[in-house]
Amino acid sequence: MSDDILFESKNYFYLGNYQSTINEINKKSRQIIEKSLKAESDYFLYRCYIAQGNYDLVLQETKNNRGEDPTIAGLQLLASYLSKPDENREGTLITITQWISDGVVKFNYHLQVIIATIYFNEQLFDEALQILNNCDHIEGLSMLIQIFLKIDRLDLAQKAYDTMKKIIDPDATPALLSLAWINIYNGEEKLKSALSSFEEMAERYGPTPLLLNGQAVCAIGMKRFEKAESLLLDSIEKNPKNSDTLANLINCYINMKKPNEIIQRFINQLKTLSPKHDWTSAVNEAEALFEVSKSRFN
């Protein structure tokens, strides 16, 4: 029964529909009575507020937690870190190291995902994998698959997906998303399958930036750039600050040979919004190499 109460809320969360998750949890607040269920709902509620960039709200509402609840402490750490990543990076990593040393993280899968999220953002993939090692929970397995694909280990991503299928129905949202990511990585004919999966989920649950970006990446891979552009413009209307949307739109516009000033505008926006995004890092590296090459001729 407890799982049923939060089923829709979690499903919206996995789809990246954070406001609907918040709304659903608030609507069912009278049913969320058990302590463990309240802790679970608070976790997803605050993860959504963090995803929306409402860091101060999370820190304000949880300020009375003085470390008694490790999950809430983890959410506070994530909110504080994301509010000022460069400024808070060192302190955040020191805190994580202490928690791991104290054994706080070992049996708390929510805290494992929070820490892995921070490590992922810092591109500390080995550390993230160590935290999620031998995990057997849905969100952790989803993240494992993303990390394995990020470091070009399709074999391990497939293995993690096989483990996921033993825990949940293959038609459940996290499993469908994970398989779609794997199919995108495989490319070619698998792109059609991934595109169909994203389209079906968007039709069933409503389009979210996550699903629209998934469709757009497939369309770009299939060289259907106008379709990709349309999907990405829909996504940017839903969330103008989604860094993946901006990066994919830049990629799409380069392929469409759009005017350079348009492309550069989105590049500048992405640099400001997400300095550590893969696209931003690649552009910065290319610009640095160009400057070095140019200096040789001065």
PDB file of C-alpha atoms in Angstrom:
ATOM      1  CA  MET A   1       0.000   0.000   0.000  1.00  0.00           C
ATOM      2  CA  SER A   2       2.826   2.413   0.881  1.00  0.00           C
ATOM      3  CA  ASP A   3       4.462   1.918  -2.499  1.00  0.00           C
ATOM      4  CA  ASP A   4       1.101   2.556  -4.212  1.00  0.00           C
ATOM      5  CA  ILE A   5       0.687   5.926  -2.481  1.00  0.00           C
ATOM      6  CA  LEU A   6       3.971   7.256  -3.879  1.00  0.00           C
ATOM      7  CA  PHE A   7       3.943   5.374  -7.178  1.00  0.00           C
ATOM      8  CA  GLU A   8       2.757   8.278  -9.340  1.00  0.00           C
ATOM      9  CA  SER A   9       5.003  10.761  -7.515  1.00  0.00           C
ATOM     10  CA  LYS A  10       8.082   8.625  -8.138  1.00  0.00           C
ATOM     11  CA  ASN A  11       7.085   8.018 -11.732  1.00  0.00           C
ATOM     12  CA  TYR A  12       6.815  11.750 -12.398  1.00  0.00           C
ATOM     13  CA  PHE A  13      10.227  12.188 -10.762  1.00  0.00           C
ATOM     14  CA  TYR A  14      11.883   9.590 -13.003  1.00  0.00           C
ATOM     15  CA  LEU A  15      10.385  11.369 -16.027  1.00  0.00           C
ATOM     16  CA  GLY A  16      11.783  14.727 -14.926  1.00  0.00           C
ATOM     17  CA  ASN A  17       8.338  16.179 -14.248  1.00  0.00           C
ATOM     18  CA  TYR A  18       9.332  17.725 -10.956  1.00  0.00           C
ATOM     19  CA  GLN A  19       6.367  20.030 -10.416  1.00  0.00           C
ATOM     20  CA  SER A  20       3.920  17.164 -10.888  1.00  0.00           C
ATOM     21  CA  THR A  21       5.883  15.149  -8.325  1.00  0.00           C
ATOM     22  CA  ILE A  22       5.563  18.004  -5.831  1.00  0.00           C
ATOM     23  CA  ASN A  23       1.859  18.424  -6.585  1.00  0.00           C
ATOM     24  CA  GLU A  24       1.175  14.706  -6.216  1.00  0.00           C
ATOM     25  CA  ILE A  25       2.975  14.463  -2.873  1.00  0.00           C
ATOM     26  CA  ASN A  26       1.111  17.517  -1.567  1.00  0.00           C
ATOM     27  CA  LYS A  27      -2.235  16.093  -2.698  1.00  0.00           C
ATOM     28  CA  LYS A  28      -1.589  12.855  -0.804  1.00  0.00           C
ATOM     29  CA  SER A  29      -0.132  14.459   2.318  1.00  0.00           C
ATOM     30  CA  ARG A  30      -3.009  13.178   4.508  1.00  0.00           C
ATOM     31  CA  GLN A  31      -2.251   9.607   3.410  1.00  0.00           C
ATOM     32  CA  ILE A  32       1.474   9.916   4.084  1.00  0.00           C
ATOM     33  CA  ILE A  33       1.399   9.115   7.788  1.00  0.00           C
ATOM     34  CA  GLU A  34       3.925   6.341   8.423  1.00  0.00           C
ATOM     35  CA  LYS A  35       7.368   7.623   9.415  1.00  0.00           C
ATOM     36  CA  SER A  36       9.204   5.671   6.720  1.00  0.00           C
ATOM     37  CA  LEU A  37       6.734   6.806   4.065  1.00  0.00           C
ATOM     38  CA  LYS A  38       7.055  10.435   5.176  1.00  0.00           C
ATOM     39  CA  ALA A  39      10.857  10.162   4.927  1.00  0.00           C
ATOM     40  CA  GLU A  40      10.545   8.696   1.435  1.00  0.00           C
ATOM     41  CA  SER A  41       8.141  11.409   0.283  1.00  0.00           C
ATOM     42  CA  ASP A  42      10.360  14.149   1.762  1.00  0.00           C
ATOM     43  CA  TYR A  43      13.331  12.743  -0.133  1.00  0.00           C
ATOM     44  CA  PHE A  44      11.567  12.986  -3.504  1.00  0.00           C
ATOM     45  CA  LEU A  45       9.944  16.305  -2.617  1.00  0.00           C
ATOM     46  CA  TYR A  46      13.260  17.982  -1.830  1.00  0.00           C
ATOM     47  CA  ARG A  47      15.030  16.332  -4.754  1.00  0.00           C
ATOM     48  CA  CYS A  48      12.439  17.998  -6.980  1.00  0.00           C
ATOM     49  CA  TYR A  49      12.912  21.409  -5.397  1.00  0.00           C
ATOM     50  CA  ILE A  50      16.666  21.016  -5.848  1.00  0.00           C
ATOM     51  CA  ALA A  51      16.169  20.029  -9.497  1.00  0.00           C
ATOM     52  CA  GLN A  52      14.131  23.213  -9.942  1.00  0.00           C
ATOM     53  CA  GLY A  53      16.941  25.274  -8.445  1.00  0.00           C
ATOM     54  CA  ASN A  54      15.027  26.104  -5.255  1.00  0.00           C
ATOM     55  CA  TYR A  55      18.070  25.529  -3.053  1.00  0.00           C
ATOM     56  CA  ASP A  56      17.260  28.137  -0.403  1.00  0.00           C
ATOM     57  CA  LEU A  57      13.797  26.664   0.129  1.00  0.00           C
ATOM     58  CA  VAL A  58      15.289  23.228   0.850  1.00  0.00           C
ATOM     59  CA  LEU A  59      17.922  24.644   3.195  1.00  0.00           C
ATOM     60  CA  GLN A  60      15.338  26.757   5.016  1.00  0.00           C
ATOM     61  CA  GLU A  61      12.805  23.960   5.477  1.00  0.00           C
ATOM     62  CA  THR A  62      15.409  21.479   6.694  1.00  0.00           C
ATOM     63  CA  LYS A  63      17.429  23.826   8.900  1.00  0.00           C
ATOM     64  CA  ASN A  64      16.237  22.143  12.100  1.00  0.00           C
ATOM     65  CA  ASN A  65      17.880  18.886  11.065  1.00  0.00           C
ATOM     66  CA  ARG A  66      21.268  18.928  12.791  1.00  0.00           C
ATOM     67  CA  GLY A  67      22.538  15.725  11.234  1.00  0.00           C
ATOM     68  CA  GLU A  68      20.011  13.471  12.994  1.00  0.00           C
ATOM     69  CA  ASP A  69      18.638  12.283   9.644  1.00  0.00           C
ATOM     70  CA  PRO A  70      21.488  11.388   7.242  1.00  0.00           C
ATOM     71  CA  THR A  71      19.239  11.615   4.166  1.00  0.00           C
ATOM     72  CA  ILE A  72      18.112  15.149   5.046  1.00  0.00           C
ATOM     73  CA  ALA A  73      21.738  16.063   5.746  1.00  0.00           C
ATOM     74  CA  GLY A  74      22.591  14.727   2.281  1.00  0.00           C
ATOM     75  CA  LEU A  75      19.862  16.817   0.687  1.00  0.00           C
ATOM     76  CA  GLN A  76      21.168  19.888   2.518  1.00  0.00           C
ATOM     77  CA  LEU A  77      24.660  19.137   1.237  1.00  0.00           C
ATOM     78  CA  LEU A  78      23.417  18.710  -2.341  1.00  0.00           C
ATOM     79  CA  ALA A  79      21.408  21.942  -2.225  1.00  0.00           C
ATOM     80  CA  SER A  80      24.327  23.882  -0.731  1.00  0.00           C
ATOM     81  CA  TYR A  81      26.794  22.435  -3.248  1.00  0.00           C
ATOM     82  CA  LEU A  82      24.640  23.123  -6.306  1.00  0.00           C
ATOM     83  CA  SER A  83      23.880  26.667  -5.174  1.00  0.00           C
ATOM     84  CA  LYS A  84      27.595  27.540  -5.459  1.00  0.00           C
ATOM     85  CA  PRO A  85      29.531  24.559  -6.892  1.00  0.00           C
ATOM     86  CA  ASP A  86      32.919  26.243  -7.191  1.00  0.00           C
ATOM     87  CA  GLU A  87      32.767  27.910  -3.803  1.00  0.00           C
ATOM     88  CA  ASN A  88      31.414  24.875  -1.943  1.00  0.00           C
ATOM     89  CA  ARG A  89      33.223  22.115  -3.827  1.00  0.00           C
ATOM     90  CA  GLU A  90      36.081  21.510  -1.391  1.00  0.00           C
ATOM     91  CA  GLY A  91      33.940  21.541   1.736  1.00  0.00           C
ATOM     92  CA  THR A  92      31.375  19.263   0.113  1.00  0.00           C
ATOM     93  CA  LEU A  93      33.958  16.645  -0.865  1.00  0.00           C
ATOM     94  CA  ILE A  94      35.520  16.761   2.617  1.00  0.00           C
ATOM     95  CA  THR A  95      32.101  16.167   4.184  1.00  0.00           C
ATOM     96  CA  ILE A  96      31.432  13.237   1.862  1.00  0.00           C
ATOM     97  CA  THR A  97      34.780  11.664   2.701  1.00  0.00           C
ATOM     98  CA  GLN A  98      33.990  11.963   6.414  1.00  0.00           C
ATOM     99  CA  TRP A  99      30.550  10.398   5.978  1.00  0.00           C
ATOM    100  CA  ILE A 100      32.017   7.474   4.064  1.00  0.00           C
ATOM    101  CA  SER A 101      34.678   7.004   6.745  1.00  0.00           C
ATOM    102  CA  ASP A 102      32.026   7.079   9.487  1.00  0.00           C
ATOM    103  CA  GLY A 103      29.963   4.392   7.724  1.00  0.00           C
ATOM    104  CA  VAL A 104      26.951   6.683   7.357  1.00  0.00           C
ATOM    105  CA  VAL A 105      26.596   6.014   3.627  1.00  0.00           C
ATOM    106  CA  LYS A 106      26.896   2.230   3.477  1.00  0.00           C
ATOM    107  CA  PHE A 107      23.257   1.266   4.103  1.00  0.00           C
ATOM    108  CA  ASN A 108      21.482   4.459   2.999  1.00  0.00           C
ATOM    109  CA  TYR A 109      20.675   4.189  -0.703  1.00  0.00           C
ATOM    110  CA  HIS A 110      19.204   7.700  -0.885  1.00  0.00           C
ATOM    111  CA  LEU A 111      22.444   9.110   0.475  1.00  0.00           C
ATOM    112  CA  GLN A 112      24.417   6.966  -1.980  1.00  0.00           C
ATOM    113  CA  VAL A 113      22.516   8.489  -4.908  1.00  0.00           C
ATOM    114  CA  ILE A 114      22.953  12.026  -3.552  1.00  0.00           C
ATOM    115  CA  ILE A 115      26.711  11.559  -3.178  1.00  0.00           C
ATOM    116  CA  ALA A 116      27.004   9.865  -6.574  1.00  0.00           C
ATOM    117  CA  THR A 117      25.153  12.843  -8.075  1.00  0.00           C
ATOM    118  CA  ILE A 118      27.732  15.229  -6.631  1.00  0.00           C
ATOM    119  CA  TYR A 119      30.611  13.042  -7.821  1.00  0.00           C
ATOM    120  CA  PHE A 120      29.007  12.816 -11.279  1.00  0.00           C
ATOM    121  CA  ASN A 121      28.713  16.595 -11.444  1.00  0.00           C
ATOM    122  CA  GLU A 122      32.409  16.823 -10.564  1.00  0.00           C
ATOM    123  CA  GLN A 123      33.178  14.163 -13.203  1.00  0.00           C
ATOM    124  CA  LEU A 124      34.606  11.924 -10.473  1.00  0.00           C
ATOM    125  CA  PHE A 125      33.177   8.826 -12.098  1.00  0.00           C
ATOM    126  CA  ASP A 126      35.331   6.250 -10.304  1.00  0.00           C
ATOM    127  CA  GLU A 127      34.242   7.632  -6.955  1.00  0.00           C
ATOM    128  CA  ALA A 128      30.598   7.609  -8.033  1.00  0.00           C
ATOM    129  CA  LEU A 129      30.897   3.982  -9.130  1.00  0.00           C
ATOM    130  CA  GLN A 130      32.457   3.014  -5.808  1.00  0.00           C
ATOM    131  CA  ILE A 131      29.539   4.567  -3.936  1.00  0.00           C
ATOM    132  CA  LEU A 132      26.993   2.715  -6.090  1.00  0.00           C
ATOM    133  CA  ASN A 133      28.957  -0.540  -6.157  1.00  0.00           C
ATOM    134  CA  ASN A 134      26.716  -3.588  -5.704  1.00  0.00           C
ATOM    135  CA  CYS A 135      23.623  -1.391  -5.417  1.00  0.00           C
ATOM    136  CA  ASP A 136      20.289  -3.115  -5.870  1.00  0.00           C
ATOM    137  CA  HIS A 137      17.868  -0.192  -5.855  1.00  0.00           C
ATOM    138  CA  ILE A 138      16.188   1.411  -8.846  1.00  0.00           C
ATOM    139  CA  GLU A 139      17.533   4.956  -8.740  1.00  0.00           C
ATOM    140  CA  GLY A 140      21.071   3.762  -8.055  1.00  0.00           C
ATOM    141  CA  LEU A 141      20.956   1.279 -10.936  1.00  0.00           C
ATOM    142  CA  SER A 142      19.622   3.985 -13.270  1.00  0.00           C
ATOM    143  CA  MET A 143      22.547   6.178 -12.324  1.00  0.00           C
ATOM    144  CA  LEU A 144      25.009   3.314 -12.709  1.00  0.00           C
ATOM    145  CA  ILE A 145      23.813   2.803 -16.269  1.00  0.00           C
ATOM    146  CA  GLN A 146      24.272   6.495 -17.075  1.00  0.00           C
ATOM    147  CA  ILE A 147      27.795   6.494 -15.638  1.00  0.00           C
ATOM    148  CA  PHE A 148      28.809   3.327 -17.473  1.00  0.00           C
ATOM    149  CA  LEU A 149      27.590   4.815 -20.760  1.00  0.00           C
ATOM    150  CA  LYS A 150      29.412   8.040 -19.932  1.00  0.00           C
ATOM    151  CA  ILE A 151      32.735   6.172 -19.604  1.00  0.00           C
ATOM    152  CA  ASP A 152      32.041   4.011 -22.682  1.00  0.00           C
ATOM    153  CA  ARG A 153      31.389   0.759 -20.834  1.00  0.00           C
ATOM    154  CA  LEU A 154      28.344  -0.488 -22.683  1.00  0.00           C
ATOM    155  CA  ASP A 155      28.940  -4.015 -21.395  1.00  0.00           C
ATOM    156  CA  LEU A 156      28.636  -2.912 -17.771  1.00  0.00           C
ATOM    157  CA  ALA A 157      25.630  -0.713 -18.555  1.00  0.00           C
ATOM    158  CA  GLN A 158      23.910  -3.730 -20.068  1.00  0.00           C
ATOM    159  CA  LYS A 159      24.797  -5.811 -17.008  1.00  0.00           C
ATOM    160  CA  ALA A 160      23.318  -3.164 -14.686  1.00  0.00           C
ATOM    161  CA  TYR A 161      20.186  -3.088 -16.845  1.00  0.00           C
ATOM    162  CA  ASP A 162      19.869  -6.876 -16.594  1.00  0.00           C
ATOM    163  CA  THR A 163      20.044  -6.529 -12.802  1.00  0.00           C
ATOM    164  CA  MET A 164      17.390  -3.811 -12.905  1.00  0.00           C
ATOM    165  CA  LYS A 165      15.002  -6.092 -14.828  1.00  0.00           C
ATOM    166  CA  LYS A 166      15.166  -8.607 -11.966  1.00  0.00           C
ATOM    167  CA  ILE A 167      13.955  -5.943  -9.534  1.00  0.00           C
ATOM    168  CA  ILE A 168      11.257  -4.122 -11.510  1.00  0.00           C
ATOM    169  CA  ASP A 169       8.986  -4.762 -14.472  1.00  0.00           C
ATOM    170  CA  PRO A 170      10.843  -4.126 -17.779  1.00  0.00           C
ATOM    171  CA  ASP A 171       7.905  -1.905 -18.743  1.00  0.00           C
ATOM    172  CA  ALA A 172       8.350   0.313 -15.672  1.00  0.00           C
ATOM    173  CA  THR A 173       9.522   3.846 -16.426  1.00  0.00           C
ATOM    174  CA  PRO A 174      13.090   3.560 -15.026  1.00  0.00           C
ATOM    175  CA  ALA A 175      13.682   0.369 -17.024  1.00  0.00           C
ATOM    176  CA  LEU A 176      12.266   1.880 -20.230  1.00  0.00           C
ATOM    177  CA  LEU A 177      14.441   4.982 -19.829  1.00  0.00           C
ATOM    178  CA  SER A 178      17.550   2.922 -19.134  1.00  0.00           C
ATOM    179  CA  LEU A 179      16.988   0.716 -22.167  1.00  0.00           C
ATOM    180  CA  ALA A 180      16.411   3.795 -24.322  1.00  0.00           C
ATOM    181  CA  TRP A 181      19.754   5.275 -23.179  1.00  0.00           C
ATOM    182  CA  ILE A 182      21.493   1.991 -24.013  1.00  0.00           C
ATOM    183  CA  ASN A 183      19.818   1.901 -27.427  1.00  0.00           C
ATOM    184  CA  ILE A 184      20.949   5.478 -28.133  1.00  0.00           C
ATOM    185  CA  TYR A 185      24.500   4.465 -27.310  1.00  0.00           C
ATOM    186  CA  ASN A 186      24.235   1.511 -29.700  1.00  0.00           C
ATOM    187  CA  GLY A 187      23.061   3.865 -32.461  1.00  0.00           C
ATOM    188  CA  GLU A 188      21.923   2.960 -35.970  1.00  0.00           C
ATOM    189  CA  GLU A 189      18.787   0.781 -35.953  1.00  0.00           C
ATOM    190  CA  LYS A 190      18.521   0.927 -32.164  1.00  0.00           C
ATOM    191  CA  LEU A 191      17.809   4.660 -32.435  1.00  0.00           C
ATOM    192  CA  LYS A 192      14.374   3.913 -33.867  1.00  0.00           C
ATOM    193  CA  SER A 193      13.535   1.745 -30.879  1.00  0.00           C
ATOM    194  CA  ALA A 194      14.752   4.415 -28.450  1.00  0.00           C
ATOM    195  CA  LEU A 195      12.778   7.119 -30.261  1.00  0.00           C
ATOM    196  CA  SER A 196       9.598   5.025 -30.142  1.00  0.00           C
ATOM    197  CA  SER A 197      10.068   4.447 -26.421  1.00  0.00           C
ATOM    198  CA  PHE A 198      10.510   8.163 -25.665  1.00  0.00           C
ATOM    199  CA  GLU A 199       7.510   9.031 -27.862  1.00  0.00           C
ATOM    200  CA  GLU A 200       5.293   6.464 -26.146  1.00  0.00           C
ATOM    201  CA  MET A 201       6.227   7.724 -22.690  1.00  0.00           C
ATOM    202  CA  ALA A 202       5.655  11.346 -23.767  1.00  0.00           C
ATOM    203  CA  GLU A 203       2.237  10.423 -25.143  1.00  0.00           C
ATOM    204  CA  ARG A 204       1.312   8.496 -22.001  1.00  0.00           C
ATOM    205  CA  TYR A 205       2.666  10.818 -19.313  1.00  0.00           C
ATOM    206  CA  GLY A 206       3.126  14.110 -21.132  1.00  0.00           C
ATOM    207  CA  PRO A 207       6.281  15.578 -22.674  1.00  0.00           C
ATOM    208  CA  THR A 208       9.027  16.633 -20.269  1.00  0.00           C
ATOM    209  CA  PRO A 209      12.450  18.117 -21.085  1.00  0.00           C
ATOM    210  CA  LEU A 210      13.972  14.706 -20.347  1.00  0.00           C
ATOM    211  CA  LEU A 211      11.692  12.913 -22.829  1.00  0.00           C
ATOM    212  CA  LEU A 212      11.905  15.691 -25.420  1.00  0.00           C
ATOM    213  CA  ASN A 213      15.706  15.650 -25.245  1.00  0.00           C
ATOM    214  CA  GLY A 214      15.698  11.883 -25.584  1.00  0.00           C
ATOM    215  CA  GLN A 215      13.609  12.135 -28.741  1.00  0.00           C
ATOM    216  CA  ALA A 216      15.776  14.957 -30.065  1.00  0.00           C
ATOM    217  CA  VAL A 217      19.031  13.031 -29.568  1.00  0.00           C
ATOM    218  CA  CYS A 218      17.519  10.126 -31.510  1.00  0.00           C
ATOM    219  CA  ALA A 219      16.368  12.476 -34.270  1.00  0.00           C
ATOM    220  CA  ILE A 220      19.831  14.074 -34.502  1.00  0.00           C
ATOM    221  CA  GLY A 221      21.398  10.617 -34.748  1.00  0.00           C
ATOM    222  CA  MET A 222      18.970   9.816 -37.576  1.00  0.00           C
ATOM    223  CA  LYS A 223      19.832  13.174 -39.248  1.00  0.00           C
ATOM    224  CA  ARG A 224      16.266  14.410 -38.842  1.00  0.00           C
ATOM    225  CA  PHE A 225      17.408  17.841 -37.732  1.00  0.00           C
ATOM    226  CA  GLU A 226      14.178  19.777 -38.256  1.00  0.00           C
ATOM    227  CA  LYS A 227      12.303  17.302 -36.065  1.00  0.00           C
ATOM    228  CA  ALA A 228      15.052  17.587 -33.431  1.00  0.00           C
ATOM    229  CA  GLU A 229      14.866  21.393 -33.551  1.00  0.00           C
ATOM    230  CA  SER A 230      11.107  21.340 -33.013  1.00  0.00           C
ATOM    231  CA  LEU A 231      11.435  18.992 -30.025  1.00  0.00           C
ATOM    232  CA  LEU A 232      14.212  21.056 -28.461  1.00  0.00           C
ATOM    233  CA  LEU A 233      12.315  24.307 -28.886  1.00  0.00           C
ATOM    234  CA  ASP A 234       9.368  22.669 -27.101  1.00  0.00           C
ATOM    235  CA  SER A 235      11.764  21.628 -24.352  1.00  0.00           C
ATOM    236  CA  ILE A 236      13.265  25.091 -23.984  1.00  0.00           C
ATOM    237  CA  GLU A 237       9.782  26.551 -23.573  1.00  0.00           C
ATOM    238  CA  LYS A 238       9.198  24.180 -20.660  1.00  0.00           C
ATOM    239  CA  ASN A 239      12.560  24.949 -19.063  1.00  0.00           C
ATOM    240  CA  PRO A 240      14.781  27.661 -20.592  1.00  0.00           C
ATOM    241  CA  LYS A 241      17.603  26.718 -18.192  1.00  0.00           C
ATOM    242  CA  ASN A 242      17.902  23.047 -19.057  1.00  0.00           C
ATOM    243  CA  SER A 243      21.571  22.625 -19.988  1.00  0.00           C
ATOM    244  CA  ASP A 244      21.037  19.406 -21.964  1.00  0.00           C
ATOM    245  CA  THR A 245      18.441  21.154 -24.124  1.00  0.00           C
ATOM    246  CA  LEU A 246      20.872  23.981 -24.868  1.00  0.00           C
ATOM    247  CA  ALA A 247      23.724  21.573 -25.667  1.00  0.00           C
ATOM    248  CA  ASN A 248      21.546  19.481 -27.965  1.00  0.00           C
ATOM    249  CA  LEU A 249      20.194  22.601 -29.662  1.00  0.00           C
ATOM    250  CA  ILE A 250      23.767  23.784 -30.318  1.00  0.00           C
ATOM    251  CA  ASN A 251      24.591  20.409 -31.840  1.00  0.00           C
ATOM    252  CA  CYS A 252      21.420  20.492 -33.917  1.00  0.00           C
ATOM    253  CA  TYR A 253      22.046  24.030 -35.182  1.00  0.00           C
ATOM    254  CA  ILE A 254      25.637  23.248 -36.128  1.00  0.00           C
ATOM    255  CA  ASN A 255      24.353  20.368 -38.258  1.00  0.00           C
ATOM    256  CA  MET A 256      21.657  22.601 -39.739  1.00  0.00           C
ATOM    257  CA  LYS A 257      24.322  25.238 -40.535  1.00  0.00           C
ATOM    258  CA  LYS A 258      22.395  27.955 -38.722  1.00  0.00           C
ATOM    259  CA  PRO A 259      23.969  31.446 -38.569  1.00  0.00           C
ATOM    260  CA  ASN A 260      26.977  31.554 -36.289  1.00  0.00           C
ATOM    261  CA  GLU A 261      25.571  34.362 -34.136  1.00  0.00           C
ATOM    262  CA  ILE A 262      22.594  32.152 -33.175  1.00  0.00           C
ATOM    263  CA  ILE A 263      24.845  29.219 -32.301  1.00  0.00           C
ATOM    264  CA  GLN A 264      27.218  31.453 -30.335  1.00  0.00           C
ATOM    265  CA  ARG A 265      24.331  32.919 -28.365  1.00  0.00           C
ATOM    266  CA  PHE A 266      23.322  29.472 -27.137  1.00  0.00           C
ATOM    267  CA  ILE A 267      26.959  28.576 -26.438  1.00  0.00           C
ATOM    268  CA  ASN A 268      27.318  31.691 -24.280  1.00  0.00           C
ATOM    269  CA  GLN A 269      24.085  30.855 -22.482  1.00  0.00           C
ATOM    270  CA  LEU A 270      25.296  27.303 -21.797  1.00  0.00           C
ATOM    271  CA  LYS A 271      28.662  28.559 -20.533  1.00  0.00           C
ATOM    272  CA  THR A 272      26.920  30.826 -18.035  1.00  0.00           C
ATOM    273  CA  LEU A 273      24.330  28.295 -16.967  1.00  0.00           C
ATOM    274  CA  SER A 274      26.469  25.159 -16.782  1.00  0.00           C
ATOM    275  CA  PRO A 275      30.234  25.818 -16.767  1.00  0.00           C
ATOM    276  CA  LYS A 276      30.997  22.112 -16.184  1.00  0.00           C
ATOM    277  CA  HIS A 277      28.751  20.692 -18.899  1.00  0.00           C
ATOM    278  CA  ASP A 278      30.545  18.441 -21.407  1.00  0.00           C
ATOM    279  CA  TRP A 279      29.749  20.835 -24.240  1.00  0.00           C
ATOM    280  CA  THR A 280      31.056  23.809 -22.276  1.00  0.00           C
ATOM    281  CA  SER A 281      34.272  21.974 -21.424  1.00  0.00           C
ATOM    282  CA  ALA A 282      34.778  20.960 -25.051  1.00  0.00           C
ATOM    283  CA  VAL A 283      34.232  24.530 -26.290  1.00  0.00           C
ATOM    284  CA  ASN A 284      36.556  25.985 -23.648  1.00  0.00           C
ATOM    285  CA  GLU A 285      39.249  23.462 -24.541  1.00  0.00           C
ATOM    286  CA  ALA A 286      38.912  24.211 -28.254  1.00  0.00           C
ATOM    287  CA  GLU A 287      39.074  27.960 -27.626  1.00  0.00           C
ATOM    288  CA  ALA A 288      42.181  27.540 -25.447  1.00  0.00           C
ATOM    289  CA  LEU A 289      43.908  25.493 -28.142  1.00  0.00           C
ATOM    290  CA  PHE A 290      42.971  28.120 -30.725  1.00  0.00           C
ATOM    291  CA  GLU A 291      44.481  30.880 -28.575  1.00  0.00           C
ATOM    292  CA  VAL A 292      47.684  28.874 -28.141  1.00  0.00           C
ATOM    293  CA  SER A 293      47.921  28.289 -31.878  1.00  0.00           C
ATOM    294  CA  LYS A 294      47.179  31.939 -32.631  1.00  0.00           C
ATOM    295  CA  SER A 295      49.894  33.132 -30.236  1.00  0.00           C
ATOM    296  CA  ARG A 296      52.521  31.252 -32.212  1.00  0.00           C
ATOM    297  CA  PHE A 297      51.916  33.523 -35.175  1.00  0.00           C
ATOM    298  CA  ASN A 298      51.924  36.804 -33.244  1.00  0.00           C
TER     299      ASN A 298
END
